Tab-separated table of C-alpha atoms in Angstrom:
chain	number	residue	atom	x	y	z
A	475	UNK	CA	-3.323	18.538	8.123
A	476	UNK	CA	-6.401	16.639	6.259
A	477	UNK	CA	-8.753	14.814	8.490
A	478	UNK	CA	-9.688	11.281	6.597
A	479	UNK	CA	-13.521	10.242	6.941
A	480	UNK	CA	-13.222	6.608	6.344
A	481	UNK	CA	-16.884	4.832	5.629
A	482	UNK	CA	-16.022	1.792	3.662
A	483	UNK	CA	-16.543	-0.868	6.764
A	484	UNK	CA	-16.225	-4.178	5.353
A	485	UNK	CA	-18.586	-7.238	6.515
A	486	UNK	CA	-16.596	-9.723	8.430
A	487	UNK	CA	-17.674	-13.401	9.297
A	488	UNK	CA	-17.512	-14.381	12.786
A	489	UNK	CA	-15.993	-17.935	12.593
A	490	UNK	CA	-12.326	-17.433	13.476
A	491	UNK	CA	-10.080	-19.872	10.851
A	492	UNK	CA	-7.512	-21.714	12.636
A	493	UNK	CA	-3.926	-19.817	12.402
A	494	UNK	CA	-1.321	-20.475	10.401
A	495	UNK	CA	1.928	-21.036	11.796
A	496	UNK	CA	3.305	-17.318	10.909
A	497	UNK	CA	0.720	-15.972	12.723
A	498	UNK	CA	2.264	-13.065	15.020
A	499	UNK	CA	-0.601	-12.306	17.311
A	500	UNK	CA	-3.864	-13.212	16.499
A	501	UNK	CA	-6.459	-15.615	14.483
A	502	UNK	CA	-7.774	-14.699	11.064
A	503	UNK	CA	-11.278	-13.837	9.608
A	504	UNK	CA	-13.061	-14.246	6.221
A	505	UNK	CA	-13.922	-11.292	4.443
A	506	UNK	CA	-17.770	-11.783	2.985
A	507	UNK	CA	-18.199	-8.071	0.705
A	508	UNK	CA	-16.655	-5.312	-0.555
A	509	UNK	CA	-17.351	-1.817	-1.582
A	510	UNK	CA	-16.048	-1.508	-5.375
A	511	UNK	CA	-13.330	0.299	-6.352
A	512	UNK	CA	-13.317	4.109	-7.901
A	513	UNK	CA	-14.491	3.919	-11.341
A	514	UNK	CA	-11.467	6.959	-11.876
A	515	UNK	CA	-8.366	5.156	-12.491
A	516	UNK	CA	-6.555	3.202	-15.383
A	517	UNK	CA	-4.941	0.942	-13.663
A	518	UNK	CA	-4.086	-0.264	-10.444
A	519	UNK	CA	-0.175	-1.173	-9.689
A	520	UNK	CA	1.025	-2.836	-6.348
A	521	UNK	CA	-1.095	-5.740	-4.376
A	522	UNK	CA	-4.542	-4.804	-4.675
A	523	UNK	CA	-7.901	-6.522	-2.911
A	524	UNK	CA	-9.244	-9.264	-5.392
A	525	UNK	CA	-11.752	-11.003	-2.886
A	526	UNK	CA	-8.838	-13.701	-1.857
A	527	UNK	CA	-8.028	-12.854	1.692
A	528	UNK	CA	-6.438	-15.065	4.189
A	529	UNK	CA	-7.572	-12.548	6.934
A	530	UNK	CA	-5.896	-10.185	8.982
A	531	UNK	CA	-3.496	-10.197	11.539
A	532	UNK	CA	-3.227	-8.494	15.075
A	533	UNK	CA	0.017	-6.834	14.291
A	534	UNK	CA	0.494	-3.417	15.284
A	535	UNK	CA	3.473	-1.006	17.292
A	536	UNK	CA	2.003	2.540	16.941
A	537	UNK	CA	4.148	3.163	13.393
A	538	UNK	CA	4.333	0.923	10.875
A	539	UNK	CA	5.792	1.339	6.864
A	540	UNK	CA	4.159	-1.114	4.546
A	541	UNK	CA	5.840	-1.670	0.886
A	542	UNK	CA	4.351	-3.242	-2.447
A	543	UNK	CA	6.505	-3.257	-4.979
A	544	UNK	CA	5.224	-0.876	-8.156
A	545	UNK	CA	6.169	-0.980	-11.471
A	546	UNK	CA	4.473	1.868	-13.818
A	547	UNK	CA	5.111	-0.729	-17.050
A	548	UNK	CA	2.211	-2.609	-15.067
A	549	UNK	CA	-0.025	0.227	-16.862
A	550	UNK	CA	0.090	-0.778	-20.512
A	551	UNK	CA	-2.201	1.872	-21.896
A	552	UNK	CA	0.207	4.570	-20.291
A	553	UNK	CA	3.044	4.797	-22.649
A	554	UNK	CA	4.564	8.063	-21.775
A	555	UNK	CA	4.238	7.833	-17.629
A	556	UNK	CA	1.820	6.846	-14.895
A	557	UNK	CA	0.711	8.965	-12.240
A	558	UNK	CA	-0.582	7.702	-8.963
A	559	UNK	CA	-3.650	9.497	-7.689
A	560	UNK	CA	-5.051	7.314	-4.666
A	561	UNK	CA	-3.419	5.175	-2.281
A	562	UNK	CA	-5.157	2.148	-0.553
A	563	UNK	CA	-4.424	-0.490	1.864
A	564	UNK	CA	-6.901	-3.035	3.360
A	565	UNK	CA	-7.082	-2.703	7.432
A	566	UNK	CA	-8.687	-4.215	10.367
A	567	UNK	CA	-9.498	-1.491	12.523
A	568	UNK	CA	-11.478	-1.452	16.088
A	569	UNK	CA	-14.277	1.131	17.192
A	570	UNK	CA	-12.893	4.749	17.775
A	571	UNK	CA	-9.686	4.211	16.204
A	572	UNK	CA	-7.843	7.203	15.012
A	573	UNK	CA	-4.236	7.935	13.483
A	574	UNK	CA	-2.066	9.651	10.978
A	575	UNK	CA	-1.242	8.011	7.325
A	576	UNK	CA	1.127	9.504	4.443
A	577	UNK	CA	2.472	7.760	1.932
A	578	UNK	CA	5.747	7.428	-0.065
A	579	UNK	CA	7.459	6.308	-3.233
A	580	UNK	CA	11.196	5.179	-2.413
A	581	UNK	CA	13.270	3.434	-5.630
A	582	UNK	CA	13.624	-0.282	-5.854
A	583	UNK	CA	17.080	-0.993	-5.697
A	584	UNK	CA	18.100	-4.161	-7.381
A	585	UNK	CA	19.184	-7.075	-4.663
A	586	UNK	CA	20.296	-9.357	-7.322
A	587	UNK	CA	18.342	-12.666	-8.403
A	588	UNK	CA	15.678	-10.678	-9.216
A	589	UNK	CA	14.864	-9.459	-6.111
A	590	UNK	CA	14.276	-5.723	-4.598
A	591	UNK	CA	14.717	-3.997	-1.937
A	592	UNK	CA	13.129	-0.245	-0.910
A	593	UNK	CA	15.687	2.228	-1.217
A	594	UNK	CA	15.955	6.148	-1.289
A	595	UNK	CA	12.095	7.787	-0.698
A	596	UNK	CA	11.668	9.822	-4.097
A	597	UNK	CA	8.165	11.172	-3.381
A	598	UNK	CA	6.465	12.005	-0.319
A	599	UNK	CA	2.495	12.685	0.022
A	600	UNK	CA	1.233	15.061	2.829
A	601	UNK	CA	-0.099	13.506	5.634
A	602	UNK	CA	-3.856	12.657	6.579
A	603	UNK	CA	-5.606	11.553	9.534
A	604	UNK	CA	-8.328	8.581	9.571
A	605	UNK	CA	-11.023	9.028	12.041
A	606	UNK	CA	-14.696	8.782	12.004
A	607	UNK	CA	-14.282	4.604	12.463
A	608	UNK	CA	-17.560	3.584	14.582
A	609	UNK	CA	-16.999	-0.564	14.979
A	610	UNK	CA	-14.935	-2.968	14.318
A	611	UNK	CA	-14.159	-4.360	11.169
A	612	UNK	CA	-12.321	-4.409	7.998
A	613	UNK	CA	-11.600	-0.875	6.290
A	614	UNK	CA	-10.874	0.412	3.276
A	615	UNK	CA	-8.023	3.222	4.424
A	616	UNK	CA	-7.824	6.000	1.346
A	617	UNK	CA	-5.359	8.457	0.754
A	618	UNK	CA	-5.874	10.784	-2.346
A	619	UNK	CA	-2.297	11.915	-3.757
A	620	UNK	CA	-1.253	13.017	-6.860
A	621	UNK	CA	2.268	11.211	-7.506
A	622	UNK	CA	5.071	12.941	-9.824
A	623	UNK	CA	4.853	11.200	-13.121
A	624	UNK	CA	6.657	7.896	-13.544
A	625	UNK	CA	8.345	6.585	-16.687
A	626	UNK	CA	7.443	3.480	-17.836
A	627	UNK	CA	11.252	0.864	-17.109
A	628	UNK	CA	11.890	1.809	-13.713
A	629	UNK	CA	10.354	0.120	-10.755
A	630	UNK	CA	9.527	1.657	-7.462
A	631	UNK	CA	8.216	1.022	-4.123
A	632	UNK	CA	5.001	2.313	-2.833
A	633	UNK	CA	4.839	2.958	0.919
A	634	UNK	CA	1.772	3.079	2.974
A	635	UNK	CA	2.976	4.875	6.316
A	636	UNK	CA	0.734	4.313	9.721
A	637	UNK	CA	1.267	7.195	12.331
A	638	UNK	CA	0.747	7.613	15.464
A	639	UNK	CA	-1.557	7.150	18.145
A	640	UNK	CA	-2.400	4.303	16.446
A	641	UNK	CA	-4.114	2.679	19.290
A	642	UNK	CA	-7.274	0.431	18.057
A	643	UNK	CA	-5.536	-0.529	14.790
A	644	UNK	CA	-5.440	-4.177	14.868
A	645	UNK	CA	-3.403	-4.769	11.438
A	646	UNK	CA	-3.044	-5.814	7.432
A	647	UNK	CA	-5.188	-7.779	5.868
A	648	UNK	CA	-3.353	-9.908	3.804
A	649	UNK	CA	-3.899	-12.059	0.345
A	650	UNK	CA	-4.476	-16.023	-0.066
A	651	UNK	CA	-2.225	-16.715	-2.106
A	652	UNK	CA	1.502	-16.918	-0.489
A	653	UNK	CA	3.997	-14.412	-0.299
A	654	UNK	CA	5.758	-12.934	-3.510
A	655	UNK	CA	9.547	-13.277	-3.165
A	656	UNK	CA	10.885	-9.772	-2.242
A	657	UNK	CA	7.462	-8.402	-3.191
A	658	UNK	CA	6.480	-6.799	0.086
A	659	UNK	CA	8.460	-4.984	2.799
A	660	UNK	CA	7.867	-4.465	6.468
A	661	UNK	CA	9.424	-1.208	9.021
A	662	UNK	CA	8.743	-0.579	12.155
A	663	UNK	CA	11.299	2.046	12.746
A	664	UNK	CA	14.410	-0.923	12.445
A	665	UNK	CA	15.034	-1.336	8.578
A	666	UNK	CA	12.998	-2.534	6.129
A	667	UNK	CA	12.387	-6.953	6.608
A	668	UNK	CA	10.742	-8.811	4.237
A	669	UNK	CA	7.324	-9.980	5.326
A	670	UNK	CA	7.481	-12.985	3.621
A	671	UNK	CA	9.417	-13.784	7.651
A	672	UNK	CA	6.393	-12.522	9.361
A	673	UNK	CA	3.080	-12.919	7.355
A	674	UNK	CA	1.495	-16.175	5.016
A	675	UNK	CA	0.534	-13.759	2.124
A	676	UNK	CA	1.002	-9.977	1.300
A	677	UNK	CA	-0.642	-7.280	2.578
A	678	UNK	CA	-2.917	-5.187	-0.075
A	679	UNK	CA	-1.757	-2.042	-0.651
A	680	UNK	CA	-2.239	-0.630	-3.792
A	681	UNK	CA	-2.587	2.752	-6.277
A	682	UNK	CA	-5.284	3.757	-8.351
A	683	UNK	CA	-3.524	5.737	-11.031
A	684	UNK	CA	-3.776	7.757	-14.480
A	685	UNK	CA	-1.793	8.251	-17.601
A	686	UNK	CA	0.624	11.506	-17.507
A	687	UNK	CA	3.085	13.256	-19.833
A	688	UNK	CA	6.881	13.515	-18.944
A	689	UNK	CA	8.307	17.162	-19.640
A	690	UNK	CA	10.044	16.692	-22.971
A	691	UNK	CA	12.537	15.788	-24.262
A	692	UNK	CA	11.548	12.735	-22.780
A	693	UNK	CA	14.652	10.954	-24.781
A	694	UNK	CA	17.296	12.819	-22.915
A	695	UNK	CA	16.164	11.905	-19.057
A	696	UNK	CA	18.053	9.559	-17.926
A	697	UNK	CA	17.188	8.295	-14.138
A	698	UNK	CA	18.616	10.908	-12.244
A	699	UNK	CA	17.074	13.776	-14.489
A	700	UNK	CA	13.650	10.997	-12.711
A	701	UNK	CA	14.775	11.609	-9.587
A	702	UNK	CA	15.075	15.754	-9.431
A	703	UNK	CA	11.250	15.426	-10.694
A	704	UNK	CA	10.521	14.317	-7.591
A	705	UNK	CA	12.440	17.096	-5.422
């Protein structure tokens, strides 16, 4: 298993902002600065950071599933397929924390009204552990991966996956501007529930990605000939 160095401590403000009615456990904080993003990718599919952040929220129970909807069409310049090659997601994290991350591509199965739902897990990364966290604060949680290629007209779900210990993890941060209908997903071992029942705005979790090449005859594949890529 990898052991995850994780230096990218955000700068937090102390005033506490009054919580909003969703709130689970605790108050939220305002992010002040951020280290930038890799320069490596082409694009960057799911819900990531864009300096808009409600805060985070004291919401943790030792293993936790987080899912952004992902669609590779999202990555215009990537006509043949998209490949992911870094998972991120924005947490609040306490002095000495340590635990185990993977993550996961699972299809979006259509709910109807234009809404998805996680399904199936396609693609599964090897796991990683985060440790080296020395205070408090807002972190950047990385997890290099290099995804099976994904054709452009399907849409997926990426999956952030929090392990165990887990103790000292406080929880998401999560974005200012309201939930997306049946954008992000929440499991904590019980199903997958839609956090737009738990949280005020969705939690960033994202992929930096790169332009592939599906094996050819690309014409012929039709989604399960997608899926055995994947196996």
């Amino acid at each position: 298993m990898k052991t995850l160095i994780v230096a990218a401590l955000l700068l937090l403000a102390l005033p506490v902002l009054a919580g909003p009615a969703l709130t689970p456990d605790g108050p939220t904080v305002t992010i002040q600065s951020i280290e930038p993003m890799s320069a490596n990718f082409v694009c960057t599919p799911g819900n990531p950071y864009n300096a808009n952040a409600a805060g985070y929220y004291n919401f943790y129970n030792f293993t936790e599933s987080y899912a952004t909807l992902f669609d590779p069409a999202l990555c215009p310049t990537c006509d043949l397929g998209t490949s992911i090659t870094r998972v991120r997601m924005l947490l609040r994290l306490n002095a000495a924390a340590t635990f185990q991350i993977s993550a996961s591509l699972a299809e979006a199965v259509d709910a109807g009204n234009g809404c998805f739902v996680p399904g199936a897990v396609v693609a599964q990364s090897g796991a990683a552990t985060v440790t080296g966290i020395t205070a408090a604060g807002g972190y950047y949680i990385n997890l290099n991966w290099t995804s099976p290629c994904l054709e452009p007209g399907y849409k997926y779900f990426l999956i952030f996956n929090l392990g165990e210990p887990g103790a000292l993890v406080a929880g998401p941060y999560v974005d200012n501007d309201g939930v997306t209908a049946c954008n992000s997903w929440h499991n904590s071992g019980a199903g997958w529930v839609n956090v737009a029942s738990m949280f005020v705005g969705d939690p960033f979790v994202w992929a930096e990605t790169d332009c592939c090449q599906l094996p050819v005859p690309e014409q012929a594949q039709g989604w399960g000939t997608i899926k055995s890529l994947f196996r």
